[in-house]
Coordinates of C-alpha atoms in Angstrom, one line a residue:
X20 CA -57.3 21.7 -78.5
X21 CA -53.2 21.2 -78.2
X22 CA -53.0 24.3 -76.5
X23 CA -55.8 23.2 -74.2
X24 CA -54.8 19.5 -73.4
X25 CA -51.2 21.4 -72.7
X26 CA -52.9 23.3 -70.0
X27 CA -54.5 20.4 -69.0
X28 CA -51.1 18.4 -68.7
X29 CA -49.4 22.1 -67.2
X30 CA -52.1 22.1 -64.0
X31 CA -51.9 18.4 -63.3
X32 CA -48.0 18.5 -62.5
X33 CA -48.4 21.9 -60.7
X34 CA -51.0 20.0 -58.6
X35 CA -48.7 16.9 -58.0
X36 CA -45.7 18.7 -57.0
X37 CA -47.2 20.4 -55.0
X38 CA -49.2 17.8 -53.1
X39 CA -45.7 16.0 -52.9
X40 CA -44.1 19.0 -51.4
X41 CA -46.8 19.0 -48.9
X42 CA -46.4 15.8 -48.5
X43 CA -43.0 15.6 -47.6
X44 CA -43.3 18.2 -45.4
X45 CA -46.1 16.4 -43.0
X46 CA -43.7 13.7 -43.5
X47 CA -40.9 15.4 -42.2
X48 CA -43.0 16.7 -39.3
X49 CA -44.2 13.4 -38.6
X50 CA -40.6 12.1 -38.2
X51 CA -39.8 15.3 -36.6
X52 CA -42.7 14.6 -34.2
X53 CA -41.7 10.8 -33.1
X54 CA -38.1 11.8 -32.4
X55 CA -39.2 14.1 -30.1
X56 CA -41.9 11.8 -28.8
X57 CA -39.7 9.0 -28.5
X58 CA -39.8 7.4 -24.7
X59 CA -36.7 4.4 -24.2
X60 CA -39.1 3.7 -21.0
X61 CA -42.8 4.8 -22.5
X62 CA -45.2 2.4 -21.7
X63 CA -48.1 0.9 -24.0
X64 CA -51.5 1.8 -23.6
X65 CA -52.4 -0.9 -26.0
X66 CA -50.2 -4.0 -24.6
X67 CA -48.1 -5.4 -27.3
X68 CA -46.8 -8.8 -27.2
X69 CA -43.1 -10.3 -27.4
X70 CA -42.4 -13.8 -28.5
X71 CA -38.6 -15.2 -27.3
X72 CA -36.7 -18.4 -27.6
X73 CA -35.4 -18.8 -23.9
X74 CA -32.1 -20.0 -22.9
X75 CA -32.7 -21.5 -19.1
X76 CA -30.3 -22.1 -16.5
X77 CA -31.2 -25.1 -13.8
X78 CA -34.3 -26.1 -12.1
X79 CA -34.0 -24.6 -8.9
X80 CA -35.4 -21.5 -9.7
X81 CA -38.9 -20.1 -10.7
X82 CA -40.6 -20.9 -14.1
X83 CA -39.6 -18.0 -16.2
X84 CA -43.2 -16.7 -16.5
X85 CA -43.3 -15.9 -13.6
X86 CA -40.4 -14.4 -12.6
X87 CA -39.6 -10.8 -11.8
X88 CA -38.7 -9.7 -15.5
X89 CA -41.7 -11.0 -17.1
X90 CA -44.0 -9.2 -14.2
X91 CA -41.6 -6.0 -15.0
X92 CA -41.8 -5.8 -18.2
X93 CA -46.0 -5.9 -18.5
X94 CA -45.5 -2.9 -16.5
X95 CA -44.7 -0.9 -19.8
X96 CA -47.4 -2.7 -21.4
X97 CA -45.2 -5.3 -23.3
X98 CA -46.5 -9.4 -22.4
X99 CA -43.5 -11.6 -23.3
X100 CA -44.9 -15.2 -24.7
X101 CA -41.9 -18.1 -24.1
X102 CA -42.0 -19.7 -27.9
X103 CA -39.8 -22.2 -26.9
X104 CA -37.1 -22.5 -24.4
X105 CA -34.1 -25.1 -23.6
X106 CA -31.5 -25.3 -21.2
X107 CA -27.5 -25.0 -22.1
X108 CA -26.9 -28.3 -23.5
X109 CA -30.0 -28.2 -25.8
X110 CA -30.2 -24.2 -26.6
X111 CA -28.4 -24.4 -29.6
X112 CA -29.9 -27.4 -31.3
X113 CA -33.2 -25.7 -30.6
X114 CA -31.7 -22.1 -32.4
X115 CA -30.2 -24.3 -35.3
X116 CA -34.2 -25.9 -35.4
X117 CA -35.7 -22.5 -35.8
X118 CA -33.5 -20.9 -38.4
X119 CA -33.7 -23.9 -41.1
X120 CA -37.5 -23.8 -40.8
X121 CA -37.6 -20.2 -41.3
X122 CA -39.9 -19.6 -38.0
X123 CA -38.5 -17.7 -35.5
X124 CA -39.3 -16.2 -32.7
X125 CA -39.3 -12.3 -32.4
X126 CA -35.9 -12.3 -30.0
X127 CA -33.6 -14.7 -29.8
X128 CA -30.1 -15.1 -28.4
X129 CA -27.7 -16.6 -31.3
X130 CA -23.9 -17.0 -31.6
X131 CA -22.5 -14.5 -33.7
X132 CA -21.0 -16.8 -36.2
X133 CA -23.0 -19.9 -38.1
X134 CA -26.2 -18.5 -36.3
X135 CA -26.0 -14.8 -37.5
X136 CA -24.6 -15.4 -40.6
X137 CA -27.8 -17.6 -41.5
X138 CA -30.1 -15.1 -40.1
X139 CA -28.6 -12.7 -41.8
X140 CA -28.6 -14.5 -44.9
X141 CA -32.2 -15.6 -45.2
X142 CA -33.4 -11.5 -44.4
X143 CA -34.6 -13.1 -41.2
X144 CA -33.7 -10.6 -39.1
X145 CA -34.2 -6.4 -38.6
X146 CA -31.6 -3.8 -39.1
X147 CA -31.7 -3.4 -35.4
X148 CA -29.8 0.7 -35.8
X149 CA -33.2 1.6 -37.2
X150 CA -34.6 1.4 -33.7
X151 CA -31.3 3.0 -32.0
X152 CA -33.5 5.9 -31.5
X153 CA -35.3 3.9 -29.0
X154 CA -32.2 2.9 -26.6
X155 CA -31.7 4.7 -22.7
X156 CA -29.1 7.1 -23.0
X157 CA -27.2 4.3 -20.8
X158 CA -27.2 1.4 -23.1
X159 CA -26.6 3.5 -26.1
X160 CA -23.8 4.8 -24.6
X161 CA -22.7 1.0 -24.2
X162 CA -23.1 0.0 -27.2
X163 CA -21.9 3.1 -29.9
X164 CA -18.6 3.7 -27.4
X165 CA -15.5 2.2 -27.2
X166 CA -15.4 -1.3 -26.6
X167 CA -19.0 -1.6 -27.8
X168 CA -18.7 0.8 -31.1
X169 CA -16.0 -2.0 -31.8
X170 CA -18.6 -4.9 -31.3
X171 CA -21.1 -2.9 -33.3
X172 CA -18.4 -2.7 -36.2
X173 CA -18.0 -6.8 -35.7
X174 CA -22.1 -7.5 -36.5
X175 CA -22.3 -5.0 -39.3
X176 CA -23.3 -6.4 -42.8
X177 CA -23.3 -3.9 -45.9
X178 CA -23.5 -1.1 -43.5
X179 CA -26.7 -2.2 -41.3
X180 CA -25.9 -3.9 -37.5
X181 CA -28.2 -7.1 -37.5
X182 CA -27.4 -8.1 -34.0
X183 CA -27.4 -6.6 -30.1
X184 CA -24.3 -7.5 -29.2
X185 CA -24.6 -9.2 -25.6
X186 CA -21.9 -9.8 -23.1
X187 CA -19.3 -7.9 -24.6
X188 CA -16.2 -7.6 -22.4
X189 CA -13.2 -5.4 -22.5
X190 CA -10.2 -7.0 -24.2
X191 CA -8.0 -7.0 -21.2
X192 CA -10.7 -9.9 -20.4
X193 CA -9.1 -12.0 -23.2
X194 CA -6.1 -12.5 -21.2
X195 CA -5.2 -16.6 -21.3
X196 CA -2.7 -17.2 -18.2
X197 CA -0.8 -19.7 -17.1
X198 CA -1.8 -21.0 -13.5
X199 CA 1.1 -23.4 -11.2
X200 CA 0.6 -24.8 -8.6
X201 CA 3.3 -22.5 -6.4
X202 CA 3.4 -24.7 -3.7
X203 CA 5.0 -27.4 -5.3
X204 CA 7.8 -24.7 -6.7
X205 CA 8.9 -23.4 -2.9
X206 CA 9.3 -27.5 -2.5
X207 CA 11.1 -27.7 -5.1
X208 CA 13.0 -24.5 -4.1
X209 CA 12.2 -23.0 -7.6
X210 CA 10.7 -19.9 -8.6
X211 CA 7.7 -18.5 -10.9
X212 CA 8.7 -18.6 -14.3
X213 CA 9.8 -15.6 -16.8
X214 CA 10.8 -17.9 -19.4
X215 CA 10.1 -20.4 -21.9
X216 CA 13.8 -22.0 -20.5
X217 CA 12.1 -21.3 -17.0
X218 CA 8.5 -22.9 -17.9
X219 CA 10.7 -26.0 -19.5
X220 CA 12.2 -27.0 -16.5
X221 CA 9.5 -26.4 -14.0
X222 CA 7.4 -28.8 -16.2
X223 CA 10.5 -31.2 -16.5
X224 CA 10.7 -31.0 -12.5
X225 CA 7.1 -31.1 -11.7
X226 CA 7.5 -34.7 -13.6
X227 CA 10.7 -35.9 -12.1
X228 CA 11.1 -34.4 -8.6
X229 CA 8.3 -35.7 -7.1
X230 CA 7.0 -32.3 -5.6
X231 CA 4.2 -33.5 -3.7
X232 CA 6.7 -35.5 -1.7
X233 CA 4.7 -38.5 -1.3
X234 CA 7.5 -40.8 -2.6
X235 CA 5.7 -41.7 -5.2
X236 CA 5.9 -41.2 -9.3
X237 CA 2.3 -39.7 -9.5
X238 CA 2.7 -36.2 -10.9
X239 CA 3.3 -34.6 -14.0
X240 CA 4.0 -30.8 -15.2
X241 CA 1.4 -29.7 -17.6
X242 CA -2.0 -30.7 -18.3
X243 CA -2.9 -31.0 -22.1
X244 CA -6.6 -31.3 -23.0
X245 CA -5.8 -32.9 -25.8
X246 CA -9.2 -34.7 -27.3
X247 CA -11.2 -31.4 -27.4
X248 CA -9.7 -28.1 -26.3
X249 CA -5.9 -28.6 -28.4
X250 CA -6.5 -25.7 -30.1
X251 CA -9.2 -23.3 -28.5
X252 CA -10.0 -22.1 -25.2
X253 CA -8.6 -23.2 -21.9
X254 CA -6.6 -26.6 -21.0
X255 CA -5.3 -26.6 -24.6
X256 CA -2.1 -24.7 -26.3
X257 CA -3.7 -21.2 -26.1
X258 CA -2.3 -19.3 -23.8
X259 CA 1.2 -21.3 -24.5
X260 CA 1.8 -19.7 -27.6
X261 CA 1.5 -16.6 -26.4
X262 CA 5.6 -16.9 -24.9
X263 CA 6.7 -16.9 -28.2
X264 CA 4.6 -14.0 -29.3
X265 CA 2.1 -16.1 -32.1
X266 CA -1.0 -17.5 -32.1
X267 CA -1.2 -20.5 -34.3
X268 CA -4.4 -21.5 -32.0
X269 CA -8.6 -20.3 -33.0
X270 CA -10.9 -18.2 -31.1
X271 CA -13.9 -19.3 -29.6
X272 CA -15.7 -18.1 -33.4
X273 CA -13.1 -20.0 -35.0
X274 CA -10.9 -17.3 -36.5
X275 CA -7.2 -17.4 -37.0
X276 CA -4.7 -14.5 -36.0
X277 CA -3.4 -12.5 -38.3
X278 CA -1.0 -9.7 -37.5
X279 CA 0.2 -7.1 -39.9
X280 CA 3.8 -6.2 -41.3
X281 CA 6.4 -3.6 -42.1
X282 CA 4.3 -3.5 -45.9
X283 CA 0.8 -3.2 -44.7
X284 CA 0.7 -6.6 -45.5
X285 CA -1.5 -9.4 -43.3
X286 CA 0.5 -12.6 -42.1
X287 CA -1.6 -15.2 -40.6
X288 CA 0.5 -15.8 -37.5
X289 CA 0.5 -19.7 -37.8
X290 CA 3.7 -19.4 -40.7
X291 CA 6.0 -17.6 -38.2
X292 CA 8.7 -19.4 -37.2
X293 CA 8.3 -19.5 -33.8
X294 CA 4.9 -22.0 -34.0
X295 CA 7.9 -24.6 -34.8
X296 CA 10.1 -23.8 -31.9
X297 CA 7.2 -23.8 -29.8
X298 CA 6.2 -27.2 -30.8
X299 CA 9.8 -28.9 -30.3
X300 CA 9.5 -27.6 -26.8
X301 CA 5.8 -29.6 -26.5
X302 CA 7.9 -32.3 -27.7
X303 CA 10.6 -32.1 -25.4
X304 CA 8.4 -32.3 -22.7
X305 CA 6.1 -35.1 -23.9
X306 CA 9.6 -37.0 -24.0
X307 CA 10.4 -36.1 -21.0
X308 CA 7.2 -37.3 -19.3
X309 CA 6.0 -33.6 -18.5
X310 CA 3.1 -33.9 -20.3
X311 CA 0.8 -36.9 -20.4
X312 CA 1.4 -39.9 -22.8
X313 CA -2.5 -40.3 -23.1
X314 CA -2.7 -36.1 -23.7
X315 CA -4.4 -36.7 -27.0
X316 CA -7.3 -38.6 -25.1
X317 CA -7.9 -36.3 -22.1
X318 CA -11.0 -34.1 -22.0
X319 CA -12.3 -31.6 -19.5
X320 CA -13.3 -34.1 -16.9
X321 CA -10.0 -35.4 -17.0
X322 CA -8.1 -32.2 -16.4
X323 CA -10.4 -31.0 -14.0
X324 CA -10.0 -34.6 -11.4
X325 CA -6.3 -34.1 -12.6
X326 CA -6.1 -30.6 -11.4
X327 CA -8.0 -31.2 -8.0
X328 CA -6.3 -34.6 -7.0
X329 CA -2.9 -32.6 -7.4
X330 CA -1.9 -35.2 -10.3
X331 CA -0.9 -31.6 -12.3
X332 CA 1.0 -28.9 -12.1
X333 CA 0.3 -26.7 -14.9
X334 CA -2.6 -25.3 -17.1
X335 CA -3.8 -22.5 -19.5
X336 CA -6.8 -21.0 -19.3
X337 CA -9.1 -18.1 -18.6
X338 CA -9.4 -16.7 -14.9
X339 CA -12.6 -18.7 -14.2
X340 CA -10.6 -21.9 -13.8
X341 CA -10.5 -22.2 -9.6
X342 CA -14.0 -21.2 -9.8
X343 CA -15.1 -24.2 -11.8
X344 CA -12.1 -26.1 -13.0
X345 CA -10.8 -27.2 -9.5
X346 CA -12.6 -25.9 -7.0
X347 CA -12.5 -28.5 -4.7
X348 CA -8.4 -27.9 -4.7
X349 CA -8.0 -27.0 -1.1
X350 CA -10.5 -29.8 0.1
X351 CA -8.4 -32.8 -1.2
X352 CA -5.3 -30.8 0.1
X353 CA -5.2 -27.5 2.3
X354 CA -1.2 -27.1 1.0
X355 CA -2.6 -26.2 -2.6
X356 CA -1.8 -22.7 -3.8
X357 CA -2.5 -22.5 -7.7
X358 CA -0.8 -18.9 -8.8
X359 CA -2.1 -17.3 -11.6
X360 CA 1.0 -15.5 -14.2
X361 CA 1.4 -14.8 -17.8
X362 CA 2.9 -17.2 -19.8
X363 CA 6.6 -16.5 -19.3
X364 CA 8.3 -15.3 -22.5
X365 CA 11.4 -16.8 -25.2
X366 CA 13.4 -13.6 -23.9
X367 CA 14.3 -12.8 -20.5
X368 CA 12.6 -8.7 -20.6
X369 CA 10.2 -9.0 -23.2
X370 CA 6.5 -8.7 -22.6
X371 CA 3.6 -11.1 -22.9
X372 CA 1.3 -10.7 -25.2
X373 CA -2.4 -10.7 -25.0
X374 CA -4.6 -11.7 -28.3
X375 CA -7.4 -9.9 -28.9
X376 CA -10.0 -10.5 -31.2
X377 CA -13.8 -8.7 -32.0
X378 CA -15.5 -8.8 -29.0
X379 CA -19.0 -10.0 -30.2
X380 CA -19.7 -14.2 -29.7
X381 CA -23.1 -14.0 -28.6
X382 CA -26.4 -11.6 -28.4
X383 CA -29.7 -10.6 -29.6
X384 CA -31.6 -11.0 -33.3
X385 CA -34.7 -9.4 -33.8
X386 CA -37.0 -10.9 -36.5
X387 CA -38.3 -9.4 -39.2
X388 CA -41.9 -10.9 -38.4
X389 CA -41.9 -8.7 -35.4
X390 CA -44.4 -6.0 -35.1
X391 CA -43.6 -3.8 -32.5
X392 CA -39.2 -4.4 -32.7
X393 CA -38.9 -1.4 -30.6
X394 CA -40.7 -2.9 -27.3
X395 CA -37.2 -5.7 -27.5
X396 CA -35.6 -2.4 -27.4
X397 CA -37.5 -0.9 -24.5
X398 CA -36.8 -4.6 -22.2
X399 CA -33.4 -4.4 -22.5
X400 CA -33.4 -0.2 -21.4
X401 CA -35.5 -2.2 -18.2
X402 CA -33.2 -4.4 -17.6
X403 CA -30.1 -2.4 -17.5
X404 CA -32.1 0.4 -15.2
X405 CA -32.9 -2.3 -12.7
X406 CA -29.7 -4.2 -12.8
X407 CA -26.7 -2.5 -13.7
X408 CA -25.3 -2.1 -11.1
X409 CA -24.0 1.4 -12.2
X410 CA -27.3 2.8 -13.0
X411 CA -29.0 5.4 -10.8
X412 CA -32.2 3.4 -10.6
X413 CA -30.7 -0.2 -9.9
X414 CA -33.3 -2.4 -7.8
X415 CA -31.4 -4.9 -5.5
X416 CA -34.2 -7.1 -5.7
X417 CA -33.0 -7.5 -9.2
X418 CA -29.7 -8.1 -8.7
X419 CA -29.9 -11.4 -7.2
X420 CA -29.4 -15.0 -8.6
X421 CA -32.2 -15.8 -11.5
X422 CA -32.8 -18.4 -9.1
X423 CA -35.4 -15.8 -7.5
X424 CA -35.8 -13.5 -10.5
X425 CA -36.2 -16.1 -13.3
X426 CA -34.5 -15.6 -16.5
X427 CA -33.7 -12.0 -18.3
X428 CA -35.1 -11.8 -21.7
X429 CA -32.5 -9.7 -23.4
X430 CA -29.6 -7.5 -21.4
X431 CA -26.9 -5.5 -23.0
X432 CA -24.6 -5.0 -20.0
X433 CA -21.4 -2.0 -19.7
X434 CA -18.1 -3.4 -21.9
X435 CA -16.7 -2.4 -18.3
X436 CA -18.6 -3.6 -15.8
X437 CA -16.6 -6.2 -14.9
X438 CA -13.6 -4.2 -14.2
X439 CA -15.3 -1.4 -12.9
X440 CA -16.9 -3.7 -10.2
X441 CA -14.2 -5.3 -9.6
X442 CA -11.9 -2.3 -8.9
X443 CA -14.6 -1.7 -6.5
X444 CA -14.5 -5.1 -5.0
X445 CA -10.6 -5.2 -4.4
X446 CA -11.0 -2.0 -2.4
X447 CA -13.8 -3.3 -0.3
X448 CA -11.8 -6.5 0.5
X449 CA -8.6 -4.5 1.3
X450 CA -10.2 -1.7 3.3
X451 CA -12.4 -4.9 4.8
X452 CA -15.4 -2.1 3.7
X453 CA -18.6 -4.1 2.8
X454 CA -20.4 -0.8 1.9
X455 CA -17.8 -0.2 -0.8
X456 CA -18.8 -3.5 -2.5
X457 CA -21.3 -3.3 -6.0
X458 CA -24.9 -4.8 -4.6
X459 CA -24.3 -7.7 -7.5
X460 CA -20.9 -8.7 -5.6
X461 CA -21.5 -8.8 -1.4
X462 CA -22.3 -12.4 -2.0
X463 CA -18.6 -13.0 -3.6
X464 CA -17.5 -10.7 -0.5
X465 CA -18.9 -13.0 2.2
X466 CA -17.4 -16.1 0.7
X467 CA -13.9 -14.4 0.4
X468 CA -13.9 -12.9 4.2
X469 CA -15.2 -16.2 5.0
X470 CA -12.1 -17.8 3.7
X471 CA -10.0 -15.3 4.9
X472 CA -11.4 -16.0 8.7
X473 CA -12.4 -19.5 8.8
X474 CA -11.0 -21.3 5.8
X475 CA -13.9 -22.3 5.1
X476 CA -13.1 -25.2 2.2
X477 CA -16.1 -24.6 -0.2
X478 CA -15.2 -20.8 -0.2
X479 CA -11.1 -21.3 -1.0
X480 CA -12.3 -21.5 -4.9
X481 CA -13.7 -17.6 -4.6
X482 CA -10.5 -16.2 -2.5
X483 CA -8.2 -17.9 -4.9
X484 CA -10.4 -15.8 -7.8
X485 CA -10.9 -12.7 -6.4
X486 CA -8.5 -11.6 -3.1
X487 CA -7.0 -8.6 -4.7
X488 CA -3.1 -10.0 -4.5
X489 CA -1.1 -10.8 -7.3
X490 CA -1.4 -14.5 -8.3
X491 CA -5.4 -14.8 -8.1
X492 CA -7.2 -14.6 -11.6
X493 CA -9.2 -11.7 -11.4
X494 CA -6.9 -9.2 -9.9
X495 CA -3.9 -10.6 -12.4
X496 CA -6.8 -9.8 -15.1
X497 CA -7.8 -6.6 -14.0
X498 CA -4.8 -4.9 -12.1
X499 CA -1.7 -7.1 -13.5
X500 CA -2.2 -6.1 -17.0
X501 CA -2.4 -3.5 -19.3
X502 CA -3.8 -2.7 -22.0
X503 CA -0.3 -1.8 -23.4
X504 CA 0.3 -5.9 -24.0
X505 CA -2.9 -6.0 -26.0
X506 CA -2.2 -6.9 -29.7
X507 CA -5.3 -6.8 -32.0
X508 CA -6.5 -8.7 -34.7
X509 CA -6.0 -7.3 -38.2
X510 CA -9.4 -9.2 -39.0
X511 CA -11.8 -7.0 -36.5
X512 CA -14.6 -8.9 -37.3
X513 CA -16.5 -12.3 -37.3
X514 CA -15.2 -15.0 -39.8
X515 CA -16.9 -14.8 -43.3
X516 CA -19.6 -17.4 -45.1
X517 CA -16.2 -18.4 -46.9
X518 CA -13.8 -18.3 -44.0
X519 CA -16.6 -20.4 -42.0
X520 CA -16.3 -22.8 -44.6
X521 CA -12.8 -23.2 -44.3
X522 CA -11.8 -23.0 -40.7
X523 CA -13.1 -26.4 -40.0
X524 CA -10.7 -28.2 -42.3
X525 CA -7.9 -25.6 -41.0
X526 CA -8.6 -27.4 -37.2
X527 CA -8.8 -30.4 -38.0
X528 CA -5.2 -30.3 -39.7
X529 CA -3.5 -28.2 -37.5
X530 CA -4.8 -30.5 -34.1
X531 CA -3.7 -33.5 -36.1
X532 CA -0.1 -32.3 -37.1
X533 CA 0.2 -30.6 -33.5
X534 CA -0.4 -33.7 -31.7
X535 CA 2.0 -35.9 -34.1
X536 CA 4.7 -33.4 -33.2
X537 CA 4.4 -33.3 -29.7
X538 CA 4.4 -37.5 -29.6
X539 CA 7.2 -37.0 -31.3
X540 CA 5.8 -39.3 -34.7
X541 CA 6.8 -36.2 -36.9
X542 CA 9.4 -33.6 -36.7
X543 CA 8.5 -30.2 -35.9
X544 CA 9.0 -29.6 -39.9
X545 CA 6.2 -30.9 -40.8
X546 CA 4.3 -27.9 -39.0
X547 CA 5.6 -26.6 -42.5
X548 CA 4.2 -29.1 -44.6
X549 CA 1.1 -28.5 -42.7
X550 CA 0.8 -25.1 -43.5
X551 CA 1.7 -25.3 -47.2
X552 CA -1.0 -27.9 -47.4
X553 CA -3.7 -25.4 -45.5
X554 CA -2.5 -23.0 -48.0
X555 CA -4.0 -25.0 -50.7
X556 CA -7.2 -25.9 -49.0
X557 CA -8.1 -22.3 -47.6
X558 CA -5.3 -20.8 -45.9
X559 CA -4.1 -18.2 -48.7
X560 CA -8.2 -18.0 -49.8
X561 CA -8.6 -16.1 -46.3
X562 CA -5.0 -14.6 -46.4
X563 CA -6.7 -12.4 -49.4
X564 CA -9.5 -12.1 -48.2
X565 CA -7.8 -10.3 -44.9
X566 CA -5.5 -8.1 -46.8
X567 CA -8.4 -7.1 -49.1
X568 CA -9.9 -5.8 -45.3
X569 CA -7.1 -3.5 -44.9
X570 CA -7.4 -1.2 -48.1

């Protein structure tokens, strides 16, 4: 009876294994088979259906629904349903809305900070490399090379990428200048300035020396968006710390700087000395009447009127500014010339310094509720093939404003494409060559020429951008620098659940103790104080955390 029952036991294991084997190896031709069947353009011949949050842009254009992309896109057999939609001002409030009731959409575009991290959190979202397989040969490339391998890296938790990155720019693009109004300097009889002893007295002059000539005490040296912007992004102390080679200032995500030294060790930037030397020199000027006693009040409509009326003569900020920051410069007075340089430096013959940070702010979740995650894949292969406008297949007729297309659903554009197309541009304005101009940029060549011929005031904000000529934004962005002045981040990725929990309380302090300094109500010591304090309350928390990053 044992000896039967042991046969018994003997052919039933024989049997499994070898069903298992068998198994495994239909498996394997299954997989086998759909990596070879795998189309990044096949359409469905059951349609599927795609449910997005929408971020709109302005009511003069068509509903989304019936724009070009949605039309597009049931081409391959994929419907796209609008789940909700809201414009700028409201988009993120709606995003917020979705993640705390746990009901989202398939896609939606998030900020890679709060928003991801909560996606990510409540295993909301896909592993969106499972579906890599699916991705043109194009947008792969875009996103698993250089700049975009670096994004990738940024979005990654516990090995699995949980986001499409969207937007992602080279980090020359992070560059921060300083922009003067040079016409006020050859008044003045002075020249651009190299350094901080330069910047100083152009700012002191621009107060004093009444360079609009208009006999009147009107004028001031540099604009301080003091209420909102202090610390971050342009009109605030950015791109002014960069002369001294530290960046006590926050990213758009938030995160500090932190460089490292001769040990392998990580220093957060904001204990260097030269944050305190850089903040008796605010001071100096704020004493001096260069920069506004009512600084810690202004916002970005009070720059901007500032700016235009010719009340200013200096700002930091990114190379959009005469774009959308004064555009109207040249109407109120046709002597305006803002110049667009690096922030001169503490040392005559040292180089400026760029910050760079991970490249990822904003892009694409897909949820976990979604059944078919690889059609979100397949749009955004559409979109680049009909848009970019280095793809073989671009359609013009999809190039245009989205005030005749309607809204894109999800686009991962070329790291590059900006200065690609813009190395392009320069040479058709120089060689006056239309046909050497990207489709996506004949618009922005017409205005330009315009100017150029006619002066045409609404079209000075566009030459003063883009006319390839040191002192306008784009070409000091794209041509002017190097990538040699880049410095990087030792932190090459998006603030942690506990850094996010800190970085608050470190902006609130640092905007508080900045401002007191420049009034001159403290000393620039107490920057120290400050710090010692943040040290407490976070700051040596993430100074850990960061050096832990670097084994």
């Amino acid at each position: 009876m044992k000896k039967k029952l042991l046969l018994i036991i003997t052919a039933f294991f024989v049997c499994f294994f070898q069903l298992n084997a068998a198994g495994q190896k239909e498996s394997e031709k299954v997989s086998s088979s759909m990596e070879v069947d795998v189309d990044p353009f096949g359409v469905y011949e059951e349609p599927v259906t795609i449910t997005v949050g929408m971020r709109t842009f302005g009511a003069d254009q068509v509903p989304t629904e019936e724009g070009l992309w949605f039309k597009e896109y049931e081409k391959y057999g994929i419907n796209v349903e609008v789940a909700w939609s809201a414009d700028a001002s409201q988009y993120d409030a709606k995003v917020n809305m979705a993640i705390a009731s746990g009901d989202i959409p398939d896609v939606m575009f998030v900020n890679a900070g709060q928003q991801l991290t909560s996606l990510v959190r409540g295993d909301m979202v896909i592993d969106v490399d499972d579906y890599f397989e699916f991705l043109s040969p194009m947008v792969k490339e875009y996103l698993t090379e250089g700049v975009g391998a670096e994004a990738l890296r940024s979005v990654t938790f516990d090995g699995k990428t949980k986001m499409l990155p969207a937007n992602v720019s080279g980090l020359i693009n992070n560059s921060f200048p300083l922009f003067v109004r040079k016409d006020w300097l050859d008044t003045l009889g002075m020249d651009l300035p190299e350094t901080m002893d330069d910047f100083k007295e152009i700012a002191i002059a621009f107060a004093k020396d009444d360079p609009d000539q208009n006999g009147k005490d009107d004028t001031y040296g540099l604009a301080v968006m003091g209420k909102t912007n202090l610390i971050v992004d342009w009109g605030g102390l950015y791109g002014f710390f960069a002369g001294y080679g530290v960046q006590p200032c926050t990213w758009y995500d938030g995160m500090l700087f932190y460089s490292e030294d001769e040990n392998g060790n990580a220093v957060w930037d904001g204990k260097k000395t030269e944050v305190k030397e850089g903040l008796q020199l605010l001071a100096d000027l704020y004493e001096a009447g260069a920069i506004p006693a009512d600084f810690p009040t202004m916002d970005g409509t009070r720059v901007t009127e500032d700016l235009t009326a010719g009340i200013a003569g200096m700002v930091f900020g990114v190379r959009g500014l005469p774009i959308w920051a004064f555009p109207n410069a040249f109407k109120t007075n046709e002597n305006a010339e803002w110049y667009c340089v690096n922030m001169p430096v503490a040392e005559a013959g040292a180089s400026p310094t760029l910050f760079a940070y991970q490249p990822v702010n904003v892009g694409y979740v897909i949820s976990k509720e979604c059944e078919n995650p690889e059609a979100a894949i397949k749009m955004a292969n559409i979109t680049s093939m009909l848009k970019d406008p280095f793809s073989p297949d671009v359609d013009p007729a999809f190039t245009v404003d989205r005030s005749v297309t309607g809204d894109v659903v999800i686009e991962i554009i070329n790291p590059l494409q900006e200065q690609m197309e813009n190395e392009l541009f320069f040479e058709a304005i120089s060689n006056n060559d239309k046909s050497l101009c990207p489709p996506n940029l004949v618009e922005r060549y017409d205005f330009v020429n315009d100017f150029i011929n006619n002066k045409t005031p609404e079209n000075w904000r566009w030459w003063n951008a883009f006319y390839p000529a040191p002192g306008h934004a784009w070409y000091h962005t794209f041509v002017v620098n190097t990538p040699e002045i880049i410095k990087k981040n030792v932190w090459w990725k998006l603030p942690s659940a506990k850094m996010n929990s800190k970085l608050p309380i470190y902006k609130k302090m640092a905007e508080e103790t900045m401002t007191k300094i420049i009034m001159g109500i403290e000393p620039a010591s107490e920057w120290d104080v400050m710090v010692a304090n943040w040290e407490k309350l976070g700051g040596a928390e993430m100074t850990t955390e960061v050096q832990a990053s670097l084994k």
